[in-house]
Tab-separated table of C-alpha atoms in Angstrom:
chain	number	residue	atom	x	y	z
A	1	MET	CA	12.568	-47.266	50.363
A	2	GLN	CA	15.447	-47.655	47.851
A	3	ILE	CA	18.806	-45.819	48.771
A	4	ALA	CA	21.644	-45.943	46.208
A	5	THR	CA	25.110	-44.596	46.125
A	6	TRP	CA	27.113	-43.937	42.815
A	7	ASN	CA	30.334	-42.383	42.033
A	8	ILE	CA	29.114	-40.529	38.719
A	9	ASN	CA	32.730	-39.599	37.803
A	10	SER	CA	31.333	-36.221	36.301
A	11	VAL	CA	27.658	-35.572	36.192
A	12	LYS	CA	28.082	-33.548	33.167
A	13	ALA	CA	30.055	-35.816	31.344
A	14	HIS	CA	27.551	-38.950	32.601
A	15	MET	CA	24.607	-37.031	32.509
A	16	ASP	CA	22.676	-38.993	30.075
A	17	VAL	CA	23.794	-42.328	31.631
A	18	ALA	CA	22.635	-40.751	35.074
A	19	LEU	CA	19.312	-39.817	33.683
A	20	ALA	CA	19.052	-43.273	32.052
A	21	TRP	CA	19.538	-45.185	35.080
A	22	LEU	CA	17.141	-43.101	37.220
A	23	LYS	CA	14.475	-43.797	35.008
A	24	GLU	CA	15.031	-47.471	35.157
A	25	ALA	CA	15.725	-47.850	38.741
A	26	LYS	CA	13.695	-45.494	40.093
A	27	PRO	CA	15.527	-45.062	43.664
A	28	ASP	CA	13.792	-43.062	46.332
A	29	VAL	CA	17.383	-41.585	47.424
A	30	VAL	CA	20.423	-41.284	45.634
A	31	CYS	CA	24.092	-40.304	46.940
A	32	LEU	CA	26.409	-38.994	44.071
A	33	GLN	CA	30.048	-38.597	44.556
A	34	GLU	CA	32.743	-37.165	42.038
A	35	ILE	CA	30.199	-34.857	40.719
A	36	LYS	CA	33.323	-32.603	39.655
A	37	CYS	CA	31.339	-29.076	39.339
A	38	GLU	CA	30.730	-26.104	41.785
A	39	THR	CA	27.322	-26.287	43.823
A	40	ASP	CA	25.837	-23.809	41.522
A	41	ALA	CA	26.702	-25.439	38.611
A	42	PHE	CA	25.099	-28.859	39.561
A	43	PRO	CA	22.473	-29.700	36.869
A	44	LYS	CA	19.354	-29.552	39.567
A	45	ALA	CA	16.754	-28.916	36.933
A	46	ALA	CA	17.250	-31.961	35.176
A	47	PHE	CA	16.767	-34.049	38.370
A	48	GLU	CA	14.110	-32.240	39.455
A	49	GLU	CA	12.019	-33.061	36.236
A	50	LEU	CA	12.314	-36.468	37.445
A	51	GLY	CA	11.079	-35.733	40.714
A	52	TYR	CA	14.039	-35.307	42.894
A	53	ASN	CA	14.996	-32.772	45.231
A	54	ALA	CA	18.892	-32.050	45.692
A	55	ALA	CA	21.475	-31.018	48.105
A	56	VAL	CA	24.787	-30.360	46.690
A	57	PHE	CA	28.253	-29.860	48.293
A	58	GLY	CA	30.494	-28.967	44.970
A	59	GLN	CA	34.021	-27.795	44.169
A	60	LYS	CA	35.163	-26.744	40.848
A	61	THR	CA	36.860	-29.759	38.797
A	62	TYR	CA	37.390	-32.179	41.375
A	63	ASN	CA	35.510	-33.978	44.139
A	64	GLY	CA	31.849	-32.880	44.859
A	65	VAL	CA	28.962	-34.691	46.520
A	66	ALA	CA	25.209	-34.744	46.140
A	67	ILE	CA	22.234	-36.088	47.516
A	68	LEU	CA	18.961	-36.544	45.360
A	69	SER	CA	15.652	-37.526	47.149
A	70	ARG	CA	12.188	-37.787	46.135
A	71	SER	CA	11.187	-36.493	49.563
A	72	PRO	CA	12.489	-33.223	51.138
A	73	LEU	CA	15.731	-32.712	52.372
A	74	SER	CA	16.555	-31.111	55.796
A	75	ASP	CA	19.369	-30.765	58.284
A	76	VAL	CA	21.751	-30.648	55.495
A	77	ARG	CA	25.517	-30.712	56.722
A	78	ARG	CA	28.174	-29.880	54.061
A	79	GLY	CA	31.589	-31.271	55.389
A	80	LEU	CA	32.792	-32.964	58.268
A	81	PRO	CA	33.799	-31.607	61.629
A	82	GLY	CA	37.117	-31.521	62.956
A	83	ASP	CA	39.210	-29.567	60.407
A	84	ASP	CA	38.050	-26.058	59.089
A	85	SER	CA	40.879	-25.826	56.882
A	86	ASP	CA	39.705	-28.760	54.786
A	87	GLY	CA	37.982	-27.336	51.611
A	88	GLN	CA	37.558	-30.499	49.875
A	89	ALA	CA	33.934	-31.281	48.936
A	90	ARG	CA	33.811	-34.931	50.291
A	91	TYR	CA	30.850	-35.411	52.758
A	92	ILE	CA	27.297	-34.182	52.672
A	93	GLU	CA	24.538	-35.526	54.817
A	94	ALA	CA	20.758	-34.809	55.055
A	95	VAL	CA	17.527	-35.911	56.845
A	96	ILE	CA	14.585	-37.540	55.050
A	97	PRO	CA	11.215	-38.051	56.246
A	98	TRP	CA	10.286	-41.876	56.350
A	99	LYS	CA	7.418	-44.075	57.860
A	100	ALA	CA	9.921	-44.951	60.762
A	101	GLY	CA	10.112	-41.155	61.532
A	102	VAL	CA	13.060	-40.163	59.843
A	103	LEU	CA	16.128	-41.284	57.908
A	104	ARG	CA	19.705	-39.752	57.932
A	105	VAL	CA	21.983	-40.197	55.099
A	106	ALA	CA	25.355	-39.408	54.158
A	107	SER	CA	27.183	-39.317	50.630
A	108	ILE	CA	30.747	-39.830	51.075
A	109	TYR	CA	33.722	-39.495	48.916
A	110	LEU	CA	36.641	-40.845	50.797
A	111	PRO	CA	40.231	-39.602	49.905
A	112	ASN	CA	41.877	-42.138	47.486
A	113	GLY	CA	45.374	-41.393	49.434
A	114	ASN	CA	47.739	-42.635	46.539
A	115	PRO	CA	50.330	-43.002	46.745
A	116	PRO	CA	51.211	-44.836	50.111
A	117	GLY	CA	53.378	-42.824	52.341
A	118	SER	CA	52.548	-39.455	50.835
A	119	GLU	CA	50.768	-36.318	52.322
A	120	LYS	CA	47.578	-37.445	50.390
A	121	PHE	CA	48.018	-41.088	52.201
A	122	THR	CA	47.937	-39.215	55.789
A	123	TYR	CA	45.116	-36.923	54.715
A	124	LYS	CA	43.170	-40.095	53.913
A	125	LEU	CA	43.844	-41.522	57.224
A	126	ALA	CA	43.027	-38.573	58.886
A	127	TRP	CA	40.025	-38.076	57.281
A	128	MET	CA	38.786	-41.341	58.279
A	129	ASP	CA	39.424	-40.553	61.725
A	130	ARG	CA	37.286	-37.337	61.384
A	131	LEU	CA	34.643	-39.950	59.694
A	132	ALA	CA	34.664	-42.311	62.627
A	133	ALA	CA	34.422	-39.455	65.275
A	134	HIS	CA	31.249	-38.053	63.385
A	135	ALA	CA	29.742	-41.546	62.981
A	136	ALA	CA	29.867	-42.345	66.722
A	137	ASP	CA	28.356	-39.072	67.222
A	138	LEU	CA	25.619	-39.759	64.871
A	139	LEU	CA	25.367	-43.596	66.234
A	140	ARG	CA	24.437	-42.016	69.608
A	141	LEU	CA	21.217	-40.279	68.038
A	142	GLU	CA	19.907	-44.096	68.012
A	143	GLU	CA	18.239	-43.636	64.586
A	144	PRO	CA	17.970	-45.008	60.892
A	145	LEU	CA	21.576	-43.820	59.591
A	146	VAL	CA	23.123	-44.720	56.162
A	147	LEU	CA	26.701	-43.772	55.567
A	148	CYS	CA	27.286	-44.667	51.733
A	149	GLY	CA	29.495	-43.796	48.986
A	150	ASP	CA	32.858	-44.429	47.472
A	151	TYR	CA	35.227	-45.176	50.382
A	152	ASN	CA	38.097	-45.900	48.466
A	153	VAL	CA	39.066	-48.791	50.587
A	154	ILE	CA	38.968	-52.642	49.531
A	155	PRO	CA	37.717	-54.412	52.712
A	156	MET	CA	38.909	-58.020	52.108
A	157	PRO	CA	40.678	-59.836	49.434
A	158	GLY	CA	37.272	-61.181	48.413
A	159	ASP	CA	36.495	-57.534	47.491
A	160	ALA	CA	38.874	-57.632	44.450
A	161	ARG	CA	39.258	-59.926	41.572
A	162	ASN	CA	43.214	-59.644	42.074
A	163	PRO	CA	43.924	-58.538	45.447
A	164	GLU	CA	47.886	-59.173	44.981
A	165	ALA	CA	47.403	-56.651	42.105
A	166	TRP	CA	46.633	-53.812	44.829
A	167	THR	CA	49.002	-54.532	47.720
A	168	VAL	CA	51.021	-51.237	46.897
A	169	ASP	CA	47.834	-49.249	46.614
A	170	ALA	CA	46.547	-46.988	49.218
A	171	LEU	CA	42.903	-48.669	48.636
A	172	TYR	CA	44.133	-51.857	50.158
A	173	GLN	CA	46.841	-50.781	52.558
A	174	PRO	CA	46.387	-52.142	56.128
A	175	GLU	CA	46.218	-48.969	57.686
A	176	SER	CA	43.613	-48.048	55.647
A	177	ARG	CA	41.479	-51.472	55.742
A	178	ALA	CA	41.903	-51.095	59.553
A	179	LYS	CA	40.261	-47.865	59.691
A	180	LEU	CA	37.394	-48.977	57.884
A	181	ARG	CA	37.091	-51.914	60.162
A	182	GLY	CA	37.284	-49.419	63.125
A	183	LEU	CA	34.538	-47.514	61.646
A	184	VAL	CA	32.204	-50.667	61.104
A	185	ASN	CA	33.141	-51.865	64.836
A	186	LEU	CA	31.541	-48.550	66.063
A	187	GLY	CA	28.153	-50.561	65.443
A	188	LEU	CA	27.547	-50.094	61.882
A	189	THR	CA	26.736	-53.186	59.470
A	190	ASP	CA	28.259	-53.495	55.698
A	191	ALA	CA	24.922	-54.030	53.735
A	192	VAL	CA	26.223	-56.151	51.074
A	193	ARG	CA	28.027	-58.673	53.299
A	194	LEU	CA	25.156	-58.781	55.546
A	195	LEU	CA	23.085	-60.230	52.968
A	196	ALA	CA	25.507	-61.669	50.334
A	197	GLY	CA	28.021	-63.197	52.824
A	198	GLU	CA	31.426	-63.869	51.588
A	199	ALA	CA	30.220	-64.310	47.843
A	200	PRO	CA	33.032	-63.225	45.553
A	201	GLY	CA	32.439	-61.139	42.402
A	202	LEU	CA	30.583	-58.273	43.943
A	203	TYR	CA	32.271	-55.666	42.393
A	204	THR	CA	31.512	-51.904	41.853
A	205	PHE	CA	34.629	-50.363	40.118
A	206	TRP	CA	36.422	-51.305	36.829
A	207	ASP	CA	39.316	-49.232	35.929
A	208	TYR	CA	38.984	-47.671	32.624
A	209	GLN	CA	42.480	-48.944	31.436
A	210	ALA	CA	43.934	-52.200	30.462
A	211	GLY	CA	40.423	-53.839	29.606
A	212	ALA	CA	39.701	-54.313	33.522
A	213	TRP	CA	35.831	-54.218	32.558
A	214	GLN	CA	36.066	-56.935	29.804
A	215	LYS	CA	38.469	-58.994	32.025
A	216	ASP	CA	36.046	-58.452	35.336
A	217	ASN	CA	38.924	-57.016	36.852
A	218	GLY	CA	36.929	-55.417	39.374
A	219	ILE	CA	37.133	-54.147	43.001
A	220	ARG	CA	34.422	-53.397	45.650
A	221	ILE	CA	34.833	-49.934	47.197
A	222	ASP	CA	31.401	-48.351	47.124
A	223	HIS	CA	29.745	-49.337	50.406
A	224	HIS	CA	26.404	-48.685	52.552
A	225	LEU	CA	27.216	-48.931	56.043
A	226	LEU	CA	24.131	-48.980	58.169
A	227	SER	CA	23.212	-47.918	61.888
A	228	PRO	CA	21.269	-50.937	63.887
A	229	GLN	CA	18.052	-49.249	63.301
A	230	ALA	CA	18.657	-49.012	59.323
A	231	ALA	CA	20.398	-52.803	59.456
A	232	ASP	CA	17.066	-54.216	61.283
A	233	ARG	CA	15.284	-52.898	57.898
A	234	LEU	CA	17.380	-53.931	55.195
A	235	LYS	CA	15.793	-56.095	52.753
A	236	THR	CA	17.785	-56.279	49.444
A	237	VAL	CA	20.904	-54.836	47.987
A	238	ARG	CA	21.670	-54.980	44.502
A	239	ILE	CA	24.819	-53.764	42.288
A	240	ASP	CA	23.785	-52.497	38.766
A	241	ARG	CA	26.953	-53.736	37.265
A	242	HIS	CA	25.110	-53.957	33.851
A	243	VAL	CA	25.231	-50.033	33.408
A	244	ARG	CA	29.088	-50.165	33.245
A	245	GLY	CA	28.536	-51.931	29.943
A	246	TRP	CA	26.504	-48.663	28.792
A	247	GLU	CA	27.970	-46.281	26.228
A	248	ARG	CA	30.187	-43.725	27.831
A	249	PRO	CA	29.897	-45.114	31.545
A	250	SER	CA	31.388	-43.939	34.543
A	251	ASP	CA	33.959	-46.342	36.133
A	252	HIS	CA	31.634	-47.108	39.241
A	253	VAL	CA	28.342	-48.472	39.045
A	254	PRO	CA	25.335	-47.851	41.304
A	255	VAL	CA	24.750	-49.710	44.266
A	256	ALA	CA	21.247	-50.112	45.896
A	257	ILE	CA	19.526	-51.092	48.858
A	258	THR	CA	16.070	-51.365	50.355
A	259	LEU	CA	14.676	-50.845	53.655
A	260	ALA	CA	11.545	-51.609	54.607
C-alpha cells in the first residue's frame, strides 16, 4: 500500500498539479494539508473520478486537511481532542481496510508557530502536546498507524540545506524539536530516516522566495511517523521532488511510503 502526504497549499490553486501527480504516482492513500477551503467546497468529484473516496475537514481561506483513499474510509475523526475551543482545521484521521486488518491514517497540519515567543508559538507547543497525548492513546490500540503530514518542524540540522538560517524560526526552535522527539519517543518511527539513515538533501519544502528551489535551499518538514506495526511493514520511501519543478507548483512536494 502506497501512502503519501502532501501540503498542496490550496487545492483550488493547484488542482491541475494534484491531478497530474495522482495519475502519475497512483497512490492508494493521500493525506493533504492546507487545502484552504471549507469542507463543502472541497472538489470531491474530481478525485472521485480517479477512484478516490475523500474525508475532509476544511476551513475558509486557511488550513484544512483531507484524506483520499481508494478504499472506504471509516471511523473518521476531525480535530484533535483536548481543546474544544480550537476551531482550526488541522487534523483528520480515518481507518482504512487492509490485508493486515485495518490501517489507521492521520493527515496533520501542525501550526507554524512564528514568531517564536508569540501566542502562535505557544499554541504550536500546546497543539503538539495534544497530538502526543492522542498518539499515545492510538499506540495503545497496537494497530498499524501512520501519522503523516506537514509537521512544520525541522528535526535535525541535516534536514535543512542551511540550518543556521532557521535558528530564529519557529520550525527549528529547541522547544519545537524537543516536542517532536518526545512524540517519536512514544514508540513512533520516522519512515524516511529509518530507510535513508542520515543521508542529506532529503528536502520536502522549498520557499517561493529568494530562489530557494533553484538553489536547492530546502528543508524537510513533511513526515510519516509510524507505529511499530506499520514500521515493520515499511518497504520504500520516496520524495517526489520533481513535482516542485512543475508549472505553478505547491512549495511542498509529495512524500510517499510503501507498506507491504
